[in-house]
Short mmCIF file of C-alpha atoms in Angstrom, two decimals:
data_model
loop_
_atom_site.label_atom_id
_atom_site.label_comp_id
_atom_site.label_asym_id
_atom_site.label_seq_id
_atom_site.Cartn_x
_atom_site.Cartn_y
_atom_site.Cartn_z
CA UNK A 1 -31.59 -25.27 20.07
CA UNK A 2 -28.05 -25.16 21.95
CA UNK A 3 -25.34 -27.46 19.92
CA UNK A 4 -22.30 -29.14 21.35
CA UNK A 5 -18.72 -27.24 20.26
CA UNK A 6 -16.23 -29.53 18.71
CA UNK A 7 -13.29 -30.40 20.33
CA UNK A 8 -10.47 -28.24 19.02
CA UNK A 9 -6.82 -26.87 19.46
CA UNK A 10 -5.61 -23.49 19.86
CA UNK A 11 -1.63 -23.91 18.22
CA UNK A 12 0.91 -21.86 18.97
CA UNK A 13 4.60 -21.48 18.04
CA UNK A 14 6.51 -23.46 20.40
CA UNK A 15 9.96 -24.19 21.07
CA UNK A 16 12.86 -25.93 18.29
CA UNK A 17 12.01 -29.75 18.64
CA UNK A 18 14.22 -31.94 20.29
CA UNK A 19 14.72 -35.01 21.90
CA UNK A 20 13.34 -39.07 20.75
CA UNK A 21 10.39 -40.08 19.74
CA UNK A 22 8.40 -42.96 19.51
CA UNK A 23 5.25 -42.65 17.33
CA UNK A 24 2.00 -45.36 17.51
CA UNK A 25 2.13 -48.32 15.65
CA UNK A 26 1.42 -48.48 11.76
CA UNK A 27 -2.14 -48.25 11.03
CA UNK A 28 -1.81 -50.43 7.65
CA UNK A 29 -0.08 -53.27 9.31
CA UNK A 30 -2.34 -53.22 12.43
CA UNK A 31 -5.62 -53.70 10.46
CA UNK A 32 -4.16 -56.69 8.46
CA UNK A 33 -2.14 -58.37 11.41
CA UNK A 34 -5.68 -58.32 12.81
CA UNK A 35 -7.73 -59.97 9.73
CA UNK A 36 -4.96 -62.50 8.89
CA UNK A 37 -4.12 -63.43 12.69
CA UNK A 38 -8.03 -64.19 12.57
CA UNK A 39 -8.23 -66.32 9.92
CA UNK A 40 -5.01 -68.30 10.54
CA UNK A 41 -4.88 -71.72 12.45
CA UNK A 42 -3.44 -71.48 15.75
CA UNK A 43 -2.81 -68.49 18.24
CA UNK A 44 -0.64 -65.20 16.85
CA UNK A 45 0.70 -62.51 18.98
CA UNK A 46 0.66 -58.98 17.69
CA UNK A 47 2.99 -56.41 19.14
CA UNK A 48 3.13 -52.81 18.92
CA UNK A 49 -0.59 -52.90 17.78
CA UNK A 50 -1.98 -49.18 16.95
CA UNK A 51 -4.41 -48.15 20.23
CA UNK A 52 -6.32 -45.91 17.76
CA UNK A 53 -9.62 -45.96 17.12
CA UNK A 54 -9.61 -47.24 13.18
CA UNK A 55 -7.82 -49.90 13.98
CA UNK A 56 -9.76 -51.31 16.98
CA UNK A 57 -12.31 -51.03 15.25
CA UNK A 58 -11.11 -53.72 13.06
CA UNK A 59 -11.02 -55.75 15.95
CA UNK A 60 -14.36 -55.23 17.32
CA UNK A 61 -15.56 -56.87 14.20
CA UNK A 62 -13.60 -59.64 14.38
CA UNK A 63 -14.63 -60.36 17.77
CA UNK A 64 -18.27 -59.76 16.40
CA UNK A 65 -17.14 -62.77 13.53
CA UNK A 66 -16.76 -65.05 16.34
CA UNK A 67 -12.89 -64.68 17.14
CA UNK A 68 -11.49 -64.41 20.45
CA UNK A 69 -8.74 -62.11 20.66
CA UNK A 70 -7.12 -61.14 24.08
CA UNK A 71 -5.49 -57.61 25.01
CA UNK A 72 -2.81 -58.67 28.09
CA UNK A 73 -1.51 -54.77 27.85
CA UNK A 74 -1.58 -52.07 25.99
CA UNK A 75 -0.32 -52.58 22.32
CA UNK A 76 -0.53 -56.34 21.92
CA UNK A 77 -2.77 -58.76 21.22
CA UNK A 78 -3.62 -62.53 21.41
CA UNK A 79 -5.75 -63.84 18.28
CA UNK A 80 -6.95 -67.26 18.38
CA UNK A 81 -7.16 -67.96 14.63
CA UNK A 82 -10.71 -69.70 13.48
CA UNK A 83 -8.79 -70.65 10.40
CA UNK A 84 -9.89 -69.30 6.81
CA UNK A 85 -13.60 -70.31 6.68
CA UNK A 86 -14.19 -70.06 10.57
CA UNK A 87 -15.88 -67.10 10.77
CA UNK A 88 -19.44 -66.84 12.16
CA UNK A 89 -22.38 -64.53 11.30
CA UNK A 90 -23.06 -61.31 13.21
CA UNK A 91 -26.35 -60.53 14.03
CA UNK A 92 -25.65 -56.56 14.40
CA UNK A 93 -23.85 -54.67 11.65
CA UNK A 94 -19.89 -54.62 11.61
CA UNK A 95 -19.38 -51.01 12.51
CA UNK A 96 -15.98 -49.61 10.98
CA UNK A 97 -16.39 -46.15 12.38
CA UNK A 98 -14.24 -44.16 10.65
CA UNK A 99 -11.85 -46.58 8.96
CA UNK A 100 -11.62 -46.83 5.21
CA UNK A 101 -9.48 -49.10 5.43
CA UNK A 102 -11.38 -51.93 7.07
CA UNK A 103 -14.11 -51.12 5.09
CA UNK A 104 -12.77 -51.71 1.52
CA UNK A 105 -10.80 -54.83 3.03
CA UNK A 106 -13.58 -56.16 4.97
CA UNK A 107 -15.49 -55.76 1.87
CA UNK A 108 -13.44 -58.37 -0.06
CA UNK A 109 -12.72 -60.31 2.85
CA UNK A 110 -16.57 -60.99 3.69
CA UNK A 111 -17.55 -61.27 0.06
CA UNK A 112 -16.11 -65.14 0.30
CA UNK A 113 -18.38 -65.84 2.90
CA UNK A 114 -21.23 -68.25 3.28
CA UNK A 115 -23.12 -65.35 5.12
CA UNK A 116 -24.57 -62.38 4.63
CA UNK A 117 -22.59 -59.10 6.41
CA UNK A 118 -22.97 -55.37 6.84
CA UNK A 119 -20.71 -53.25 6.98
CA UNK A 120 -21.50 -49.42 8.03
CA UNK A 121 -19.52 -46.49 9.38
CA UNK A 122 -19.62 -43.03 11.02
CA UNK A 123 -20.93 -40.10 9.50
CA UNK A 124 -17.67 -39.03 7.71
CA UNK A 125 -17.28 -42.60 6.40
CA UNK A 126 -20.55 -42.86 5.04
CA UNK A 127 -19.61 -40.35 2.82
CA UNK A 128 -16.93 -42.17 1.24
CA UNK A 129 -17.13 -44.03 -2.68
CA UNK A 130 -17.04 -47.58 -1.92
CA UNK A 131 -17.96 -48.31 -5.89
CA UNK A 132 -14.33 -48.40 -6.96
CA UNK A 133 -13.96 -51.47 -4.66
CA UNK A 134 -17.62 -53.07 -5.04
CA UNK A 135 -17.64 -53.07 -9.01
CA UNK A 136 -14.39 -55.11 -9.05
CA UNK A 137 -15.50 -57.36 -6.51
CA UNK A 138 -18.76 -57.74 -8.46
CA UNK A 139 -16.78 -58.90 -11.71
CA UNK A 140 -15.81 -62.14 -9.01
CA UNK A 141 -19.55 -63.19 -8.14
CA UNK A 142 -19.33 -60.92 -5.32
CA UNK A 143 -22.77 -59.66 -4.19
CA UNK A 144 -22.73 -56.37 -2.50
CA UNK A 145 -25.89 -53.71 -2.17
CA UNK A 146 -24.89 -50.24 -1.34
CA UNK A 147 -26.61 -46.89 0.07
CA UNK A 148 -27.12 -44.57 -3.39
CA UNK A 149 -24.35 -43.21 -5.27
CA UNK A 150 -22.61 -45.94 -4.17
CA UNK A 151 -21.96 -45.36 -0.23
CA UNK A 152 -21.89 -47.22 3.06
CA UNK A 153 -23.17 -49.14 4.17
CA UNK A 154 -22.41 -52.27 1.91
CA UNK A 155 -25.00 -55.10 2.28
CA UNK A 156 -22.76 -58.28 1.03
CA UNK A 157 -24.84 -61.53 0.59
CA UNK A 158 -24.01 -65.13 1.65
CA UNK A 159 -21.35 -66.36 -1.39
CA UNK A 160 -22.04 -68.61 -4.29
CA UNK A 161 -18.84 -68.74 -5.51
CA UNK A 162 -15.96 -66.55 -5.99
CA UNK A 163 -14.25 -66.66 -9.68
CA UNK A 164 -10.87 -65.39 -10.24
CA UNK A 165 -10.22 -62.60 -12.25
CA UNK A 166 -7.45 -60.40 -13.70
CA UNK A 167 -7.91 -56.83 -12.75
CA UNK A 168 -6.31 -53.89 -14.94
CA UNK A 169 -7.17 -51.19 -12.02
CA UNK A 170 -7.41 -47.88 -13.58
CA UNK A 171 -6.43 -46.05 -10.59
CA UNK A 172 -3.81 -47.21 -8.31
CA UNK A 173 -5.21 -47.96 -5.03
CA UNK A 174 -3.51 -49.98 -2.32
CA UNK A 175 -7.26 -50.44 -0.56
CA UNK A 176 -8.89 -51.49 -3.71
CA UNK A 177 -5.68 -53.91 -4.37
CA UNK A 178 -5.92 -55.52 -0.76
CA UNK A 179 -9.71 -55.89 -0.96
CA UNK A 180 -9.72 -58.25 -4.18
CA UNK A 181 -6.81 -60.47 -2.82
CA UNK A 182 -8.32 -60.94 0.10
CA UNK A 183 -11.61 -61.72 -2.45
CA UNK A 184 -8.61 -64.72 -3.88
CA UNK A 185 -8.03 -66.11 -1.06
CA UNK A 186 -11.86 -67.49 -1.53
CA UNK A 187 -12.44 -67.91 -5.24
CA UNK A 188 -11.48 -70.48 -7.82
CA UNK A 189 -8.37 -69.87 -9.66
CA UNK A 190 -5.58 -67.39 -9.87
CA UNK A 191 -6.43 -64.06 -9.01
CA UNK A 192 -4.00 -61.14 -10.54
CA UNK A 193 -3.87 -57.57 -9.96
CA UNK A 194 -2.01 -54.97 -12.30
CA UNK A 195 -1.98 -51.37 -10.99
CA UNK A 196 -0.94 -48.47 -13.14
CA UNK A 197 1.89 -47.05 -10.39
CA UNK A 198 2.70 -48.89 -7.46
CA UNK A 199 1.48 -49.04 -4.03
CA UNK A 200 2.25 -50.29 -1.06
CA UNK A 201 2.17 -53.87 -0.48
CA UNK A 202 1.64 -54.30 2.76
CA UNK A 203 -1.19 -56.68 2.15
CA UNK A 204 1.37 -58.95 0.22
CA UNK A 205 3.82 -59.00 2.57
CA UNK A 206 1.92 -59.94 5.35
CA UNK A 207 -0.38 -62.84 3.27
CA UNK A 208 3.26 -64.33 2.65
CA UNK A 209 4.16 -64.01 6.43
CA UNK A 210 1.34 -65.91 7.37
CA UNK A 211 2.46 -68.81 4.62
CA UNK A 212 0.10 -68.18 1.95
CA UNK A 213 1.58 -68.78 -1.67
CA UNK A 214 1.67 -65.44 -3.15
CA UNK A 215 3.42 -63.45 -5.56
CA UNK A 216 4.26 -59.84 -5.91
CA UNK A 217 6.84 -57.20 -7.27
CA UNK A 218 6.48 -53.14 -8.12
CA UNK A 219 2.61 -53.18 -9.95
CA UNK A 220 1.48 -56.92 -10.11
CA UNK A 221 0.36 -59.44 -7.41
CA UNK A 222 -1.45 -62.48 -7.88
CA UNK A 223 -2.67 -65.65 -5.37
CA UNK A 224 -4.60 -68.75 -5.96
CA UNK A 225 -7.56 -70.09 -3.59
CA UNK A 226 -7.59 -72.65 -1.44
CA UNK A 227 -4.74 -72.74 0.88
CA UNK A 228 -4.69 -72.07 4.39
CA UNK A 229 -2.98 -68.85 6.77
CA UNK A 230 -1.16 -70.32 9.37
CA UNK A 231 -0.81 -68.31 12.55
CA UNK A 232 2.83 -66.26 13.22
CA UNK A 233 3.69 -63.27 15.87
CA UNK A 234 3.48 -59.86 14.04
CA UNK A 235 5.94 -57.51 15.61
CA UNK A 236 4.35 -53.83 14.30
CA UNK A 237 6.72 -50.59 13.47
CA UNK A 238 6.33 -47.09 14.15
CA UNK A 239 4.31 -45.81 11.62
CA UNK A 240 5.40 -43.24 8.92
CA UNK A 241 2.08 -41.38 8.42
CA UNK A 242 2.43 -40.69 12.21
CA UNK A 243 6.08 -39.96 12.25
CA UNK A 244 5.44 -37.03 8.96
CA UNK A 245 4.47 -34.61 11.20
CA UNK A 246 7.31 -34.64 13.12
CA UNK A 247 9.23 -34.94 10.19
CA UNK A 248 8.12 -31.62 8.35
CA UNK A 249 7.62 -30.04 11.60
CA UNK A 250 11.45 -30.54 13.07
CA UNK A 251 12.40 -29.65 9.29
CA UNK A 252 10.23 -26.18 9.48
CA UNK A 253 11.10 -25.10 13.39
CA UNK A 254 14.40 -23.49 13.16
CA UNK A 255 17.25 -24.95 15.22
CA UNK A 256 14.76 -28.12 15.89
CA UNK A 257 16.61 -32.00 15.77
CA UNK A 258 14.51 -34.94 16.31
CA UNK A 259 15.37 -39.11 16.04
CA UNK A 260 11.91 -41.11 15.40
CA UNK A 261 12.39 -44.49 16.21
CA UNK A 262 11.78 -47.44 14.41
CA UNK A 263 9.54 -46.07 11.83
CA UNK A 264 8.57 -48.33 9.35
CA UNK A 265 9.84 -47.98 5.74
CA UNK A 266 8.06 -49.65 3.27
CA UNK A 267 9.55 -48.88 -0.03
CA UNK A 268 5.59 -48.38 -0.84
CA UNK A 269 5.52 -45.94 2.17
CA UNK A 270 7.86 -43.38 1.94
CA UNK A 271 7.29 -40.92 -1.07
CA UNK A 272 7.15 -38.05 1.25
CA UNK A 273 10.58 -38.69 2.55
CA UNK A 274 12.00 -38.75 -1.32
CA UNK A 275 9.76 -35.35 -1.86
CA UNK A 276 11.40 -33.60 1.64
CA UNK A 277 14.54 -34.39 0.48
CA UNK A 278 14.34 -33.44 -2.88
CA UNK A 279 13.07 -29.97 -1.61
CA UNK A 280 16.03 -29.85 1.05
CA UNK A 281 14.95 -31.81 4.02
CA UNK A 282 17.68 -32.97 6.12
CA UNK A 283 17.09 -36.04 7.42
CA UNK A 284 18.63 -39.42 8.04
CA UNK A 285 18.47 -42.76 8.51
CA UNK A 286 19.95 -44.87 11.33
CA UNK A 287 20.06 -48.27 12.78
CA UNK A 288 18.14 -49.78 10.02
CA UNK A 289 16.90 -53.53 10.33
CA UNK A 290 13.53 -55.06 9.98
CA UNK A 291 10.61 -55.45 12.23
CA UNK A 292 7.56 -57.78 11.62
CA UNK A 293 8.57 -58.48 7.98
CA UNK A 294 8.69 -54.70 7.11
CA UNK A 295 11.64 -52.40 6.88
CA UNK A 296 12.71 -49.87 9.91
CA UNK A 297 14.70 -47.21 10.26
CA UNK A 298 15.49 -44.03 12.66
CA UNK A 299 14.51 -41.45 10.88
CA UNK A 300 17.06 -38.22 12.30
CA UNK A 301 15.94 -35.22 11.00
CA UNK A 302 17.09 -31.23 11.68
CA UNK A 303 15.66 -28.29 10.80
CA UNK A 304 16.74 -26.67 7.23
CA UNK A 305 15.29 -24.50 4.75
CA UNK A 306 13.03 -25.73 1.52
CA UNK A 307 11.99 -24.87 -1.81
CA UNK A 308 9.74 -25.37 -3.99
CA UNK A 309 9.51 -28.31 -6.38
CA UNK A 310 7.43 -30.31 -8.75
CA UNK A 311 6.79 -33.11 -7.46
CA UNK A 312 7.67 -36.21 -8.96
CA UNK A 313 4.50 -38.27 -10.38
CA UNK A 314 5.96 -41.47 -9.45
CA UNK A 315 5.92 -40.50 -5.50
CA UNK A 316 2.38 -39.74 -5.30
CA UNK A 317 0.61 -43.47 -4.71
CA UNK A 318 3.58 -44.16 -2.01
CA UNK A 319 2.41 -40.76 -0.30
CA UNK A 320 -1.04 -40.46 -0.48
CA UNK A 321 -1.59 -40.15 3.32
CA UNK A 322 0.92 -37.30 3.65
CA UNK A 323 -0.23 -34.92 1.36
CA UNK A 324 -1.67 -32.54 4.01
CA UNK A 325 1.88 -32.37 5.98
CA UNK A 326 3.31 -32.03 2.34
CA UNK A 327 1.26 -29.06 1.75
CA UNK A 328 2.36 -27.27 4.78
CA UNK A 329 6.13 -28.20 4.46
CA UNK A 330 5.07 -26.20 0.46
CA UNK A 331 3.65 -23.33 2.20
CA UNK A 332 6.84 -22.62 4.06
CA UNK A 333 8.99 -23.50 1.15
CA UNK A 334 10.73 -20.48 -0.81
CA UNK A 335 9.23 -20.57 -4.18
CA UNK A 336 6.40 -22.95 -5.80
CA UNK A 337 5.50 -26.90 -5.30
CA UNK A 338 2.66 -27.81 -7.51
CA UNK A 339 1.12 -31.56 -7.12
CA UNK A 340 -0.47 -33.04 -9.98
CA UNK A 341 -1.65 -36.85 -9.96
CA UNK A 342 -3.58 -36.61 -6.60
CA UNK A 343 -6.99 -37.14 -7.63
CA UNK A 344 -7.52 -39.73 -5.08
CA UNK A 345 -7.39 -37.08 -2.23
CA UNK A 346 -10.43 -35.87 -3.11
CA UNK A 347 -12.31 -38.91 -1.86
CA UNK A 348 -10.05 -39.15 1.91
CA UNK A 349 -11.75 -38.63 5.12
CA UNK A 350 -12.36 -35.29 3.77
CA UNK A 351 -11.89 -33.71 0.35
CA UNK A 352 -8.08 -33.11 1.23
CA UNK A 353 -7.11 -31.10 -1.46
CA UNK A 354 -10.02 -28.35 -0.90
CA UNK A 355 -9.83 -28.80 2.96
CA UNK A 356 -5.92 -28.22 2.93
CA UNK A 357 -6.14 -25.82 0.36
CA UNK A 358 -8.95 -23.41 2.15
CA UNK A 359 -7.11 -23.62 5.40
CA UNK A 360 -4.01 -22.26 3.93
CA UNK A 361 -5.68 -19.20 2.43
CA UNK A 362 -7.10 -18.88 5.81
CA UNK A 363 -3.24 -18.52 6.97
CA UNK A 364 -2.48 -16.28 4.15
CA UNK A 365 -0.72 -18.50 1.52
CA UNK A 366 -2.25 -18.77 -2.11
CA UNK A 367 -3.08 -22.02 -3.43
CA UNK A 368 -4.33 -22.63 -6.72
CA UNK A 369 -6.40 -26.06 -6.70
CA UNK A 370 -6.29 -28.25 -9.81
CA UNK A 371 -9.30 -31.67 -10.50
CA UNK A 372 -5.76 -33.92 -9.07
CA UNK A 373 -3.63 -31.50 -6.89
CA UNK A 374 -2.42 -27.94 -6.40
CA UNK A 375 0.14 -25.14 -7.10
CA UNK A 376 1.19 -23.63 -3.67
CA UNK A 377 3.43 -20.25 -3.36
CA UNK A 378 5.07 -20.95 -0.06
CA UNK A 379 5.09 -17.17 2.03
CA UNK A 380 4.62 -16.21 5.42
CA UNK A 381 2.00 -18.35 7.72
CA UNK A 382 -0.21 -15.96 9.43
CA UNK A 383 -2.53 -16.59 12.37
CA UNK A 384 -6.17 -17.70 11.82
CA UNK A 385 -9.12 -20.23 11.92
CA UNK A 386 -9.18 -23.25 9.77
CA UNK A 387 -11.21 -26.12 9.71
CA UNK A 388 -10.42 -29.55 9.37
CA UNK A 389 -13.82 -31.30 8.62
CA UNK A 390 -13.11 -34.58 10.97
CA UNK A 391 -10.33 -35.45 9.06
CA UNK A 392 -7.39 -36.37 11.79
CA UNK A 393 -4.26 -35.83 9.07
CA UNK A 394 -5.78 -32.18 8.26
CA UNK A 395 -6.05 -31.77 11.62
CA UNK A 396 -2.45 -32.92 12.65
CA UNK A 397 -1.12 -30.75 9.38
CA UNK A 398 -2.66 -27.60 10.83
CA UNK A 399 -0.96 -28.53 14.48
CA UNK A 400 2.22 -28.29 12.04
CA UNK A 401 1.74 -25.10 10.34
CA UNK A 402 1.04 -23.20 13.32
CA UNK A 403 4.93 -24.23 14.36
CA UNK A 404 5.67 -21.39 11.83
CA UNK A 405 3.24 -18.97 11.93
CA UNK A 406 3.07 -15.36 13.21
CA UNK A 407 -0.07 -15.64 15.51
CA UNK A 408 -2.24 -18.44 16.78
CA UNK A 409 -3.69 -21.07 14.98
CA UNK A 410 -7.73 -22.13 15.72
CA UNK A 411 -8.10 -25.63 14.37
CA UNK A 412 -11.52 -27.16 14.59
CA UNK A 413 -12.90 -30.35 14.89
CA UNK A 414 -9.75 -32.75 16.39
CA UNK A 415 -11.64 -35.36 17.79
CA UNK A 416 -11.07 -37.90 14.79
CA UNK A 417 -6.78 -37.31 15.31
CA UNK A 418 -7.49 -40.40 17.66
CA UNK A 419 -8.46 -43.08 14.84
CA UNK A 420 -4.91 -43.14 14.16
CA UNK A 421 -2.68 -41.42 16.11
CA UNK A 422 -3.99 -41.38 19.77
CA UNK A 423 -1.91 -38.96 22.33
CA UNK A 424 -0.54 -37.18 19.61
CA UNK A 425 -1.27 -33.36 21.02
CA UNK A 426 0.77 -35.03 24.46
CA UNK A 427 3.77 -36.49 22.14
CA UNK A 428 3.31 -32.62 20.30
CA UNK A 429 3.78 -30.89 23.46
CA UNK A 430 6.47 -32.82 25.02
CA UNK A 431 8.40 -32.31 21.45
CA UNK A 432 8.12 -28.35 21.81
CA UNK A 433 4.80 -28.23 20.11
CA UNK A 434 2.63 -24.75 21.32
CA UNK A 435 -0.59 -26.48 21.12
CA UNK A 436 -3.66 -26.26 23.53
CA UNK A 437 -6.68 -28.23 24.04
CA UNK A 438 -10.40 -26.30 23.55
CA UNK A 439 -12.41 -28.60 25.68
CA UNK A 440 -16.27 -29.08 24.56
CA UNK A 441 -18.55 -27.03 25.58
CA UNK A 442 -22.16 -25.81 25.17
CA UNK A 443 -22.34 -21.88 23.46
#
């Protein structure tokens, strides 16, 4: 029997980057302007909304809960709030495709209701722990049944109650965080979550933008039921997961200069910009103001030579997402980085540490894989095949590291880049990226 190819990208060494850039809008804040707008009374206005799949996704389900949300162009959106216990039954599962993210969330979020919900996902989802944010949510009254070992999808029963709890999370988890908050904003009492490191708060910052009593520093937040979300316009920034590649790829590309613009940056956010530096990143920020309750910046970076560093424990939570452009800016870095801390990255969209890892082999660089990171001898990228195993950031990294190798780069399996960064081989090219489409095809 004849099987469809996967979409792929042949990558090539291009030209130094130059020029602006304007990446999609921030995944994170996209999601939540969605649930919040949603339950809020009155009508919010969300601009620079992220055209990606993950995050309309989100939406879809919300219009499945009974909201009516309007689209007048590309990038914004018009969400007439059904206030906090408007929501209405679907009859057809809530299908989060590939999105984590409004999984774990919607998992909290639903568990409030006063109907029953399911929540499933695509094939690479599916694979994903969802325990870590079920068992907590349990310890509330929550009800949710899951597939075994603890996988989508998530059966969550009508509500009897929600009871507020303090959590002592044992690994720090900005998904798991946002999840039993948005449990709070349905139970009785004070709900309080301590996390070992910090993470990034976006969930905090917008529950306070849409005027529900909340508060939060560095490792604690904590909210009490019963108030209400009142509606407010949600202006989105550029978002820094997005804007990495660019970052470690203008760094890498000799003679390269690049401005991002308006690139969000969270405090929560930006680890890998502390870790570029620290290994001898040039790159600066310009014109910085605020945008949607978040901090933005220009991010002006030029090319300039790394090495090798340990890096810091206290960066990893705040750079969780860029760990596979990380490990490409280490491969072309003189001397050894070694990560340690990481353990989360083996439950991404893919097992990111043994994905990345395996596909730099593959290019000739040795990487030494440890139960919560690696130890990578940067050397000299060769040409090859890798693999990506749906995962759109392994996918984008790859894109990256063929900037700097000797021969073309075969990257499998691209498809997925569009749940969160959507025209990004286009915005590659136009950069100076050498990168090639492999359209679908029967063998």
């Amino acid at each position: 029997m004849q099987q469809e190819r996967q979409q792929g990208w042949i990558a090539t060494r291009g030209r130094p980057l130059r020029g602006e850039l304007t990446v999609p809008g921030d995944k994170s804040v996209s999601h939540r302007a969605i649930m919040l707008a949603s339950l809020a009374d009155g009508v919010s206005r969300i601009d620079g909304f992220l055209e990606g799949e993950d995050a309309r996704a989100t939406e879809a389900i919300f219009r499945q809960l009974g909201v009516r949300i309007e689209t007048p162009e590309p990038g914004m959106r018009v969400v007439h709030g059904v206030g906090i216990d408007g929501l209405q039954p679907s009859p057809q599962p809530l299908d989060c495709g590939n999105a984590g993210t409004a999984m774990r969330l919607l998992a909290g979020l639903l568990a409030g209701q006063r109907f029953d919900s399911v929540l499933v996902g695509d094939a690479s989802l599916s694979r994903r722990p969802m325990r870590r944010v079920t068992e907590p949510l349990a310890q509330m009254g929550a009800r949710i049944e899951t597939a075994p070992d603890g996988r989508p999808p998530l059966r969550i029963h009508a509500s009897n109650g929600l009871q507020a709890t303090e959590f002592h999370l044992e690994i720090a988890s900005a998904q798991v965080k946002s999840a039993l908050l948005l449990a709070g904003l349905y139970a009785t009492g004070e709900t309080v979550v301590r996390e070992p490191q910090p993470t990034r708060d976006y969930s905090e910052r917008m529950l306070a933008a849409f005027g529900w009593p909340i508060a939060f520093s560095p490792g604690i937040a904590r909210l009490s039921g019963g108030h209400r979300l009142r509606a407010t316009d949600v202006s989105v920034p550029a978002d820094f997961s997005s804007a990495a590649f660019f970052l470690v790829a203008a760094t890498l590309v000799p003679e390269s200069e690049l401005c991002l613009r308006r690139v969000g940056m969270n405090p929560r956010r930006i680890g890998l910009l502390h870790v570029l530096r620290a290994m001898g990143a040039d790159i600066v920020e310009e014109n910085a103001g605020e945008q949607g309750g978040e901090p933005v910046a220009d991010l002006r970076v030029r090319s300039a030579p790394l090495r090798g560093i340990a890096v810091p424990r206290e960066y990893v939570a705040d750079m969780i997402d860029e760990f596979p452009a990380l490990f490409v800016a280490a491969a072309c870095a003189e001397g050894t980085t070694t990560v340690r801390g990481a353990a989360e990255l083996r439950v991404k969209e893919s097992d990111r540490i043994a994905t990345v890892a395996t596909g730099l082999r593959a290019l000739g660089i040795r990487v030494d894989e440890t139960p919560d990171g690696a130890t990578i001898q940067g050397g000299r990228l060769r040409g090859g095949a890798v693999g990506s195993h749906g995962d759109h950031r392994v996918a984008m990294a790859f894109a990256v590291a063929a900037q700097c190798a000797a021969d073309a780069v075969t990257i499998d399996d691209v498809a997925n880049v569009a749940t969160s960064f959507p025209g990004f081989d286009t915005l590659a090219r136009e950069a100076g990226f050498g990168l090639q489409e492999t359209s679908p095809s029967l063998p």
